[in-house]
Protein backbone atom coordinates (compact mmCIF):
# COMPACT_ATOMS: atom_id res chain seq x y z
CA MET A 1 97.54 -14.38 -150.73
CA LYS A 2 94.98 -13.29 -153.13
CA PRO A 3 92.23 -15.60 -154.00
CA GLU A 4 92.78 -15.94 -157.71
CA GLU A 5 96.75 -16.76 -156.87
CA ALA A 6 95.45 -19.40 -154.36
CA ALA A 7 92.98 -20.81 -157.04
CA ARG A 8 95.92 -20.68 -159.32
CA LEU A 9 97.99 -22.78 -157.19
CA LEU A 10 95.79 -25.44 -156.57
CA HIS A 11 96.79 -27.42 -159.58
CA ALA A 12 100.43 -27.33 -158.31
CA TYR A 13 99.21 -28.22 -154.58
CA VAL A 14 97.63 -31.44 -155.46
CA ASP A 15 100.28 -32.27 -157.53
CA ARG A 16 102.95 -32.00 -154.81
CA GLU A 17 105.15 -29.22 -156.53
CA LEU A 18 104.92 -25.98 -154.46
CA ASP A 19 107.71 -25.20 -151.86
CA ALA A 20 107.19 -25.49 -148.36
CA ALA A 21 106.52 -22.10 -147.66
CA LYS A 22 104.16 -21.23 -150.64
CA SER A 23 102.16 -24.71 -149.42
CA LEU A 24 102.09 -23.18 -145.96
CA GLU A 25 100.33 -20.22 -147.28
CA LEU A 26 98.00 -22.16 -149.38
CA GLU A 27 96.89 -24.60 -146.44
CA ALA A 28 96.47 -21.04 -144.52
CA GLN A 29 94.06 -19.81 -147.44
CA LEU A 30 92.45 -23.28 -147.56
CA ALA A 31 91.59 -23.39 -143.76
CA ALA A 32 90.22 -19.67 -144.12
CA ASP A 33 88.17 -20.25 -147.41
CA PRO A 34 85.28 -23.22 -147.66
CA SER A 35 84.86 -22.16 -151.44
CA LEU A 36 88.37 -22.73 -152.10
CA ARG A 37 88.71 -25.90 -149.85
CA GLU A 38 85.49 -27.32 -152.07
CA ARG A 39 87.58 -26.64 -155.04
CA PHE A 40 90.51 -28.32 -153.78
CA GLU A 41 88.36 -31.49 -152.15
CA ARG A 42 87.30 -32.06 -155.94
CA LEU A 43 90.30 -31.56 -157.72
CA ARG A 44 92.16 -33.80 -155.02
CA ASP A 45 89.66 -36.51 -155.76
CA LEU A 46 89.63 -35.76 -159.33
CA SER A 47 93.60 -36.54 -159.20
CA ALA A 48 93.45 -39.52 -157.29
CA GLY A 49 90.57 -41.05 -159.43
CA ILE A 50 92.88 -40.74 -162.33
CA ARG A 51 96.16 -42.03 -160.87
CA GLU A 52 94.07 -44.79 -159.38
CA LYS A 53 92.65 -45.50 -163.03
CA ALA A 54 95.63 -44.63 -165.48
CA ASP A 55 98.10 -46.72 -166.65
CA TYR A 56 101.51 -45.89 -165.73
CA HIS A 57 104.56 -46.18 -168.42
CA ALA A 58 108.01 -45.34 -167.34
CA ALA A 59 109.65 -43.02 -169.91
CA PRO A 60 112.38 -45.14 -171.93
CA SER A 61 115.89 -44.85 -170.72
CA SER A 62 116.83 -42.67 -174.19
CA LEU A 63 114.76 -39.77 -172.82
CA THR A 64 115.83 -39.80 -169.52
CA GLU A 65 119.20 -39.44 -170.99
CA ARG A 66 118.32 -36.14 -172.50
């Protein structure tokens, strides 16, 4: 995996949107690249902070029916 692709996939990885194969590939890249791992850790911490502080509102049933 090229560094640019790994960096592009970080958001999807943090949000658990990658399939198992891409996740494993990115995890290998994270283990080998300290700079990428640092970016991942900052993004993960930011995402956790937002989830912790943000209000969650379920979508109205009229939207989920669409």
